[in-house]
PDB file of N, CA and C in Angstrom:
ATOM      1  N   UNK A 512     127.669 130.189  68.541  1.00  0.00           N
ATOM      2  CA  UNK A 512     126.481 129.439  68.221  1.00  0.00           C
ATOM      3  C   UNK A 512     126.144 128.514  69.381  1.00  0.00           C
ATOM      4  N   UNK A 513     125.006 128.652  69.907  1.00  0.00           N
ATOM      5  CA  UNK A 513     124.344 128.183  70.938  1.00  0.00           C
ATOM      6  C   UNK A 513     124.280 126.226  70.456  1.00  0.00           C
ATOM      7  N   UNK A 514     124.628 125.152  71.392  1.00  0.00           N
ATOM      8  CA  UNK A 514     124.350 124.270  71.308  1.00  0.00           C
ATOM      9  C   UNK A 514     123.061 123.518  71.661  1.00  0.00           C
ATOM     10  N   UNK A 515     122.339 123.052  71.328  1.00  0.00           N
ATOM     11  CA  UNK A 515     121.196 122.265  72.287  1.00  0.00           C
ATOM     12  C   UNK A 515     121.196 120.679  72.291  1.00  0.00           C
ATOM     13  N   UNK A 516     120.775 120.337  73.287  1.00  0.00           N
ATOM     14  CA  UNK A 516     121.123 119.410  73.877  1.00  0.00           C
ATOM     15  C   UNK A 516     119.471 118.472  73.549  1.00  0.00           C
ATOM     16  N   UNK A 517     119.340 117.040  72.226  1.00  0.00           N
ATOM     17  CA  UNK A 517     118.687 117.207  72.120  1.00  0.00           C
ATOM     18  C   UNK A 517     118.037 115.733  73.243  1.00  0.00           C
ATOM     19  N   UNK A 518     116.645 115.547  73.282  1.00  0.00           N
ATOM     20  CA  UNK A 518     116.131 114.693  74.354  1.00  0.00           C
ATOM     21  C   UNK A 518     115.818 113.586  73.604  1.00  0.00           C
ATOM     22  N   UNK A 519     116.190 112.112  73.988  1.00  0.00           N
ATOM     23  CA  UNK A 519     115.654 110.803  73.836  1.00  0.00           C
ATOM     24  C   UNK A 519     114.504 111.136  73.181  1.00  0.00           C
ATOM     25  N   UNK A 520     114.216 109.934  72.567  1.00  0.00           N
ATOM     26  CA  UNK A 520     112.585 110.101  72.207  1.00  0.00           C
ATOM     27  C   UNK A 520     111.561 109.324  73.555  1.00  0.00           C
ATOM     28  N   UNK A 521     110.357 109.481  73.391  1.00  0.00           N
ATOM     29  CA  UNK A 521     109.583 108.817  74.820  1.00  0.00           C
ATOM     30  C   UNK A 521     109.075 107.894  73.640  1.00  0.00           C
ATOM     31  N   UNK A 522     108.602 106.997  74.004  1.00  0.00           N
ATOM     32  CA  UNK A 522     108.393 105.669  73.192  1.00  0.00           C
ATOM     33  C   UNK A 522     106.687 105.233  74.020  1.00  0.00           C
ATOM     34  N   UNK A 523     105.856 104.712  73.362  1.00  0.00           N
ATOM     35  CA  UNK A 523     104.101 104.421  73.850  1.00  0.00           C
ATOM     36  C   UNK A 523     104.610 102.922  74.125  1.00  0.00           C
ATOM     37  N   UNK A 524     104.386 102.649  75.299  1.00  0.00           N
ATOM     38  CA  UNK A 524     103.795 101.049  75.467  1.00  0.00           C
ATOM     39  C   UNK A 524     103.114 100.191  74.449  1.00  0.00           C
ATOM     40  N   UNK A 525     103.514  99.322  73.221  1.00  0.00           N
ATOM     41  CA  UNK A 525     102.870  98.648  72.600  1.00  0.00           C
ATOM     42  C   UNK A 525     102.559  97.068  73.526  1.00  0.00           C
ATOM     43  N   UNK A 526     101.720  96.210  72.456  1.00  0.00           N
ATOM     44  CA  UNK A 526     101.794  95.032  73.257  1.00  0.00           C
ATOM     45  C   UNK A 526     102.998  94.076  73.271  1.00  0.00           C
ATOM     46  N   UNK A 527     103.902  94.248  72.252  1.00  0.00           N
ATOM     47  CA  UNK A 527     105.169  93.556  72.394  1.00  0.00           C
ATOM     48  C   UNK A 527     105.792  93.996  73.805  1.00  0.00           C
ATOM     49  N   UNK A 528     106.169  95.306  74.133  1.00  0.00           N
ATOM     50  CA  UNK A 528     106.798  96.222  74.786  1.00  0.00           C
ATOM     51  C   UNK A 528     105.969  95.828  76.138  1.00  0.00           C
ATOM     52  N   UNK A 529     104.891  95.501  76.593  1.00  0.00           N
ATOM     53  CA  UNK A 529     103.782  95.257  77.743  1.00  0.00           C
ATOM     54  C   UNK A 529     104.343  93.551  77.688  1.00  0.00           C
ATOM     55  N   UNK A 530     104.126  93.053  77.155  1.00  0.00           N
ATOM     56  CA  UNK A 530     104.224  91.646  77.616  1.00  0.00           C
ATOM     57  C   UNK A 530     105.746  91.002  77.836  1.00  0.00           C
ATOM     58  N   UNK A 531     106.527  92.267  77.276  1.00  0.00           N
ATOM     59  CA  UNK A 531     108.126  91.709  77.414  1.00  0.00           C
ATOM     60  C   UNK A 531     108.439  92.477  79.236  1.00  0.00           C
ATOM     61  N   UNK A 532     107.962  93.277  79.473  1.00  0.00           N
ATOM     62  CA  UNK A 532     108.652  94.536  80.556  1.00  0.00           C
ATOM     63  C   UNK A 532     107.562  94.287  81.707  1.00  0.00           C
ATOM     64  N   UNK A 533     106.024  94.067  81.211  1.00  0.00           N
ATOM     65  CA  UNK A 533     105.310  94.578  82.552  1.00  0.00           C
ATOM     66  C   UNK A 533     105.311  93.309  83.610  1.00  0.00           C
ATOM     67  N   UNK A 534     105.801  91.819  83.435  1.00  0.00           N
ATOM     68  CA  UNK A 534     106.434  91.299  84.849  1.00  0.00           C
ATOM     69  C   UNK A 534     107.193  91.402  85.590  1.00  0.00           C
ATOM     70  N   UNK A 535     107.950  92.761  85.340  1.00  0.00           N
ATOM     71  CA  UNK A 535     108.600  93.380  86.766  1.00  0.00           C
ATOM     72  C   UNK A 535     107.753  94.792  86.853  1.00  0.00           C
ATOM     73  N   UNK A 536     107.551  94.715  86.134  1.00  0.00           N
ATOM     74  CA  UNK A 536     106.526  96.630  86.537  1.00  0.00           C
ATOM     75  C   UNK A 536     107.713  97.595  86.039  1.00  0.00           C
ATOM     76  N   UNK A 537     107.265  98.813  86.469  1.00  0.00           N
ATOM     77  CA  UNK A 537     108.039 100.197  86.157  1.00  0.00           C
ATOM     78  C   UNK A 537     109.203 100.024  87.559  1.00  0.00           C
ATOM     79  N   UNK A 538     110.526  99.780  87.418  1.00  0.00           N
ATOM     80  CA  UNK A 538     111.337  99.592  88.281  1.00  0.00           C
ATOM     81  C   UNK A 538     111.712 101.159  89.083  1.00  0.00           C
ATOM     82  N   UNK A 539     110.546 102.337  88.705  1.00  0.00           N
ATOM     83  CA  UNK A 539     110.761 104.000  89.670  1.00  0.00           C
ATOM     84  C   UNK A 539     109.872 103.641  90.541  1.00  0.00           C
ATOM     85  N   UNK A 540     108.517 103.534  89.943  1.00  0.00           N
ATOM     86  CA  UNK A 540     107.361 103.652  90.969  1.00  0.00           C
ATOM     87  C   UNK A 540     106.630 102.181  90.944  1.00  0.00           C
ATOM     88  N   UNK A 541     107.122 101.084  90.861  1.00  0.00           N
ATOM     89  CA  UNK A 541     106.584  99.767  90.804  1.00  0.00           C
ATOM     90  C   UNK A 541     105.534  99.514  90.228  1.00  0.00           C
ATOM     91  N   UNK A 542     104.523 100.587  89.925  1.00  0.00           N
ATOM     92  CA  UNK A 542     103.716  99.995  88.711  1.00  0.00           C
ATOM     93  C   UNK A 542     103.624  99.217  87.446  1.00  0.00           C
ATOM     94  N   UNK A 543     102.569  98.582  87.268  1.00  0.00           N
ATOM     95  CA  UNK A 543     102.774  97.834  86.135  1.00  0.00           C
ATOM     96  C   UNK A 543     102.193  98.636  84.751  1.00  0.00           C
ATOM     97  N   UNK A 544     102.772  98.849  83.743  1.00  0.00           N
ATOM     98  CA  UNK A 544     102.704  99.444  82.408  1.00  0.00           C
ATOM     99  C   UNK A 544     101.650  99.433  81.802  1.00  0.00           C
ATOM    100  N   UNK A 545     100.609  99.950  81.169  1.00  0.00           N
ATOM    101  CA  UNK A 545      99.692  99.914  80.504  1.00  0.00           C
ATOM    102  C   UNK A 545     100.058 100.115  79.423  1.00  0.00           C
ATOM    103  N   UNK A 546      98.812  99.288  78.053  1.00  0.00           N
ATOM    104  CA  UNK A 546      98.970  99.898  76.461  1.00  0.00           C
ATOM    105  C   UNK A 546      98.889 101.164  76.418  1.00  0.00           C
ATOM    106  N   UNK A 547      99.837 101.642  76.175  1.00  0.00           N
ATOM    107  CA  UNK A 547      99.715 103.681  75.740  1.00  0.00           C
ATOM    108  C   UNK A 547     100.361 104.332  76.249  1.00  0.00           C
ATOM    109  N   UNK A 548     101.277 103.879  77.653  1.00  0.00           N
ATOM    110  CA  UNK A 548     101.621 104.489  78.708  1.00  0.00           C
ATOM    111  C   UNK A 548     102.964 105.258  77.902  1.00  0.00           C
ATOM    112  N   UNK A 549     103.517 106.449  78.114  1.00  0.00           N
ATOM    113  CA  UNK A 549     104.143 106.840  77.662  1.00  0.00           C
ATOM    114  C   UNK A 549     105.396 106.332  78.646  1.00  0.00           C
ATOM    115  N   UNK A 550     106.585 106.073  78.238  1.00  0.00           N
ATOM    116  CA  UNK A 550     108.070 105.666  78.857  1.00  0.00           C
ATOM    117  C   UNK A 550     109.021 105.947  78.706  1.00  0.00           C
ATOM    118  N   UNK A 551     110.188 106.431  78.861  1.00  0.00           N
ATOM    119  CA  UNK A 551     111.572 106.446  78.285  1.00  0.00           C
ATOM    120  C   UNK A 551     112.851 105.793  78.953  1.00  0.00           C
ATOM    121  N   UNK A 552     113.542 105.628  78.449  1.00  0.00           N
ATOM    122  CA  UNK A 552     114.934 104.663  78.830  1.00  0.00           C
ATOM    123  C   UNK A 552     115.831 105.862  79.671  1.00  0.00           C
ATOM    124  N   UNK A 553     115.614 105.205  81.025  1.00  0.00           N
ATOM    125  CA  UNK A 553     116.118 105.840  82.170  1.00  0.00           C
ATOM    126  C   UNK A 553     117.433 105.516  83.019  1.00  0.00           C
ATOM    127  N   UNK A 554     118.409 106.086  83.203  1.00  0.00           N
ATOM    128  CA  UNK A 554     119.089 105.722  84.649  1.00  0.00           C
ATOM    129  C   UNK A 554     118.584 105.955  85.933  1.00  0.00           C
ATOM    130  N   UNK A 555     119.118 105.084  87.056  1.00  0.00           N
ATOM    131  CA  UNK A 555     118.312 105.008  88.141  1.00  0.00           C
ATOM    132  C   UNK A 555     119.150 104.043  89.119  1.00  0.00           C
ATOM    133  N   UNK A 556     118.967 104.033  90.199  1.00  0.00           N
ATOM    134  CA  UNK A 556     119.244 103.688  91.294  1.00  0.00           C
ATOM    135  C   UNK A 556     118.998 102.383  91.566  1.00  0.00           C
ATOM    136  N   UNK A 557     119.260 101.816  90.187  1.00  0.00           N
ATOM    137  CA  UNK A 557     118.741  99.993  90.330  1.00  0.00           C
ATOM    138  C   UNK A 557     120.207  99.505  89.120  1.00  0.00           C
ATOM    139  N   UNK A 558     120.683  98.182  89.147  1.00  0.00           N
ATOM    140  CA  UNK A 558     121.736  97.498  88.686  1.00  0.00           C
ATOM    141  C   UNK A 558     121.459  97.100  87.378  1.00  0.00           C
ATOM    142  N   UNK A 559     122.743  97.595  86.368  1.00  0.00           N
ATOM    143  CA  UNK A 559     122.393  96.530  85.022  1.00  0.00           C
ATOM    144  C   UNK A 559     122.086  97.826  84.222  1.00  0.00           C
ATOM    145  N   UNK A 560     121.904  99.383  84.020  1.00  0.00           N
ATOM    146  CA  UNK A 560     122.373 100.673  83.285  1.00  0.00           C
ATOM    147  C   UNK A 560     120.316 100.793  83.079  1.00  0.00           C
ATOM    148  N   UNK A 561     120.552 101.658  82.440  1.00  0.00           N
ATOM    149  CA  UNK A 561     119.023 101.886  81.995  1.00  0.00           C
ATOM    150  C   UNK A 561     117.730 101.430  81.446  1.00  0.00           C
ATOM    151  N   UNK A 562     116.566 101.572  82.246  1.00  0.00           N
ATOM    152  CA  UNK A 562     115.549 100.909  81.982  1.00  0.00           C
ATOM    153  C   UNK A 562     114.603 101.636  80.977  1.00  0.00           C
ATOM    154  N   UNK A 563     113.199 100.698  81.337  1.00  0.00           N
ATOM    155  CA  UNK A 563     112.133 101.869  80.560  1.00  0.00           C
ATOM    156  C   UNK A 563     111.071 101.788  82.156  1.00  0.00           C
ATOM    157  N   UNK A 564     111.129 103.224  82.518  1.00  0.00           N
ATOM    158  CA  UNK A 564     110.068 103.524  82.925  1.00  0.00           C
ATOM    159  C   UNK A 564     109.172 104.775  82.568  1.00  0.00           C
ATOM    160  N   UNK A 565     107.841 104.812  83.391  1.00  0.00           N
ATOM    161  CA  UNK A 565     107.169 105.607  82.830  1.00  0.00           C
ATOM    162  C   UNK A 565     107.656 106.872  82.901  1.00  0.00           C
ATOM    163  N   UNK A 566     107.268 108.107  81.290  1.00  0.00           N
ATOM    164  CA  UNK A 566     107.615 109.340  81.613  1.00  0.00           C
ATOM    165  C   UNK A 566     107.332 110.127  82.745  1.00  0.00           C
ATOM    166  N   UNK A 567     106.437 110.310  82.998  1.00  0.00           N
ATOM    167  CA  UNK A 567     106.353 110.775  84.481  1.00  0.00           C
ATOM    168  C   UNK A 567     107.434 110.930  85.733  1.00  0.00           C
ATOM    169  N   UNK A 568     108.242 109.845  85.546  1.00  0.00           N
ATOM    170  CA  UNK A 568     109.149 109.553  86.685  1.00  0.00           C
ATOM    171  C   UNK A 568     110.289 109.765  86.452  1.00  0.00           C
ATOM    172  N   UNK A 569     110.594 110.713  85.314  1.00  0.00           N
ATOM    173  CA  UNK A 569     111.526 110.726  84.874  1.00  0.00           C
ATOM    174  C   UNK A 569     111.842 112.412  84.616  1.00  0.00           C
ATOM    175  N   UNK A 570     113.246 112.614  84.769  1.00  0.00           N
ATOM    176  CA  UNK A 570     113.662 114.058  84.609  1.00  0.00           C
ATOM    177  C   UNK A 570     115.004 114.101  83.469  1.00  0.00           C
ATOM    178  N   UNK A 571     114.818 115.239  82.347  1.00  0.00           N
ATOM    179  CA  UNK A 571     116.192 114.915  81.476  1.00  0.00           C
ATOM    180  C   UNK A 571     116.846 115.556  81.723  1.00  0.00           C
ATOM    181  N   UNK A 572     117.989 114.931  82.036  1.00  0.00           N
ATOM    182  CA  UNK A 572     119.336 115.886  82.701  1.00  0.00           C
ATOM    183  C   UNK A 572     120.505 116.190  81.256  1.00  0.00           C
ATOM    184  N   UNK A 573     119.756 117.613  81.026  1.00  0.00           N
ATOM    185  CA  UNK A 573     121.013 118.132  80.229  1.00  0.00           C
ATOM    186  C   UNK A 573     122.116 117.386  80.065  1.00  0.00           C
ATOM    187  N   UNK A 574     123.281 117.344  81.172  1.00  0.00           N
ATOM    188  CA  UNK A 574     124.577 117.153  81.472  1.00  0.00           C
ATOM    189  C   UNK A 574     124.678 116.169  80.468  1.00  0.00           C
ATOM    190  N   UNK A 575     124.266 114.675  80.954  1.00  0.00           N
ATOM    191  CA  UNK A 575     124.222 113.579  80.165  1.00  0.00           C
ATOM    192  C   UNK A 575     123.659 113.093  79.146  1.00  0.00           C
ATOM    193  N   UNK A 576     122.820 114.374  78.851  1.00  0.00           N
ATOM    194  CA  UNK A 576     121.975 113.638  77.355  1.00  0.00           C
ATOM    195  C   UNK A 576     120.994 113.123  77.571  1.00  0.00           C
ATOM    196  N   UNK A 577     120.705 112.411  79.007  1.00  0.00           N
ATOM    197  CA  UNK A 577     119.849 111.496  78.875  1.00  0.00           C
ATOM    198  C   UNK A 577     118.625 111.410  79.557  1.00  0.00           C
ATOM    199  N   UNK A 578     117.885 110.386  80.023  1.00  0.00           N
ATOM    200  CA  UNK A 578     116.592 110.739  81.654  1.00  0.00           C
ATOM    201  C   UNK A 578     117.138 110.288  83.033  1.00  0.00           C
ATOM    202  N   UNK A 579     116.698 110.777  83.769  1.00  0.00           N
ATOM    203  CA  UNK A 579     117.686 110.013  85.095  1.00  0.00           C
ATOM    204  C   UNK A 579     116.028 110.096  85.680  1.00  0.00           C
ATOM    205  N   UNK A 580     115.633 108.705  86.112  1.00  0.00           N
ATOM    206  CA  UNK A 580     114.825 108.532  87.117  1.00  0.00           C
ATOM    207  C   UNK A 580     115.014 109.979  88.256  1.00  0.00           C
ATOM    208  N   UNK A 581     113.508 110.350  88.844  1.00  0.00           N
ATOM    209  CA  UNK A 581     113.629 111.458  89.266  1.00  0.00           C
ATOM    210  C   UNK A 581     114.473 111.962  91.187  1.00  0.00           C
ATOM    211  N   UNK A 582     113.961 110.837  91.285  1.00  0.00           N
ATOM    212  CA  UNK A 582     114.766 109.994  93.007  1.00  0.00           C
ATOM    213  C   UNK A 582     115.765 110.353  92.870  1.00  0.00           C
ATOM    214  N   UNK A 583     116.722 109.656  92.201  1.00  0.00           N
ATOM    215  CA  UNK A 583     117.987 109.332  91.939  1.00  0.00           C
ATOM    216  C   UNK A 583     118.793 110.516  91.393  1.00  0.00           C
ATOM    217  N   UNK A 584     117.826 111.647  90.749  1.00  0.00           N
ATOM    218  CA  UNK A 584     118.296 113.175  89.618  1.00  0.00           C
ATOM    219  C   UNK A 584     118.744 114.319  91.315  1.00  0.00           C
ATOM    220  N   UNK A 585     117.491 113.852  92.048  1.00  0.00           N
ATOM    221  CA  UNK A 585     116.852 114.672  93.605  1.00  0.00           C
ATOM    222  C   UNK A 585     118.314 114.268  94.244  1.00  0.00           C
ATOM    223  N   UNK A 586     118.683 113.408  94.128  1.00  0.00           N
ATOM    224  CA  UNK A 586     119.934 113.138  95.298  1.00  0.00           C
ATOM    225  C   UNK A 586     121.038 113.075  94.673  1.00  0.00           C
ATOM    226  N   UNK A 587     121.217 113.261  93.516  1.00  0.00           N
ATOM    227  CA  UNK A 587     122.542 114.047  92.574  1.00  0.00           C
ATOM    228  C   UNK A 587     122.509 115.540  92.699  1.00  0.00           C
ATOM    229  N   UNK A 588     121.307 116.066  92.956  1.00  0.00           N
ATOM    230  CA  UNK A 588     121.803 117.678  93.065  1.00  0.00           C
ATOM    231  C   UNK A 588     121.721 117.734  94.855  1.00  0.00           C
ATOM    232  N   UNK A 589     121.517 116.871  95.359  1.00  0.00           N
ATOM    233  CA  UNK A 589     121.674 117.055  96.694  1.00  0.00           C
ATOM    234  C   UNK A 589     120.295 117.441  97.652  1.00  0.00           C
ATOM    235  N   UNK A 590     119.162 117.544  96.565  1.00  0.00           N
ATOM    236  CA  UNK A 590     117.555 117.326  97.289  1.00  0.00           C
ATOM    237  C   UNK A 590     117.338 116.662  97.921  1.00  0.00           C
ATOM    238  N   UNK A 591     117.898 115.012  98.157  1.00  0.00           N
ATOM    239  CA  UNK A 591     118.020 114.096  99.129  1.00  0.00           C
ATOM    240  C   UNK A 591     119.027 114.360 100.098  1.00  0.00           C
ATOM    241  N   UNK A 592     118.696 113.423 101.257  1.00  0.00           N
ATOM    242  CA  UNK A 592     119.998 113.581 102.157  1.00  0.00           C
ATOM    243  C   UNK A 592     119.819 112.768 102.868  1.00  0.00           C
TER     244      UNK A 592
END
């Protein structure tokens, strides 16, 4: 029996969620968050375990279950150098 591996949920930018997060911006691509923006709780190449940035910037890596910022996914399989 085949296992699957299932994915985080992506979560919408409310205004609680905007006024708590968007004075540092999206810590992948430094943007700041809009109401609606779709996001998920990411690892990444920044201190202190997983954030929320936008889906977009984000890739789900089987292995761990989880999203790994996409930078950071690129230079775990060795796309960076």
């Amino acid at each position: 029996m085949a296992t699957t591996v299932r994915k985080p949920p992506t979560m919408i930018i409310d205004l609680e969620m905007l006024n708590r997060f968007n004075a540092e911006g999206c810590p992948a691509c430094g943007r700041k968050f809009n109401l609606g923006d779709p996001v998920v709780r990411a690892c990444g190449a920044w201190e202190g375990g997983p954030r929320l940035i936008h889906e977009n910037e984000a890739v789900f890596d089987a292995g761990s279950g989880g999203y790994v910022e996409k930078r950071c996914h690129d230079a775990r399989q060795g796309r960076i150098g």
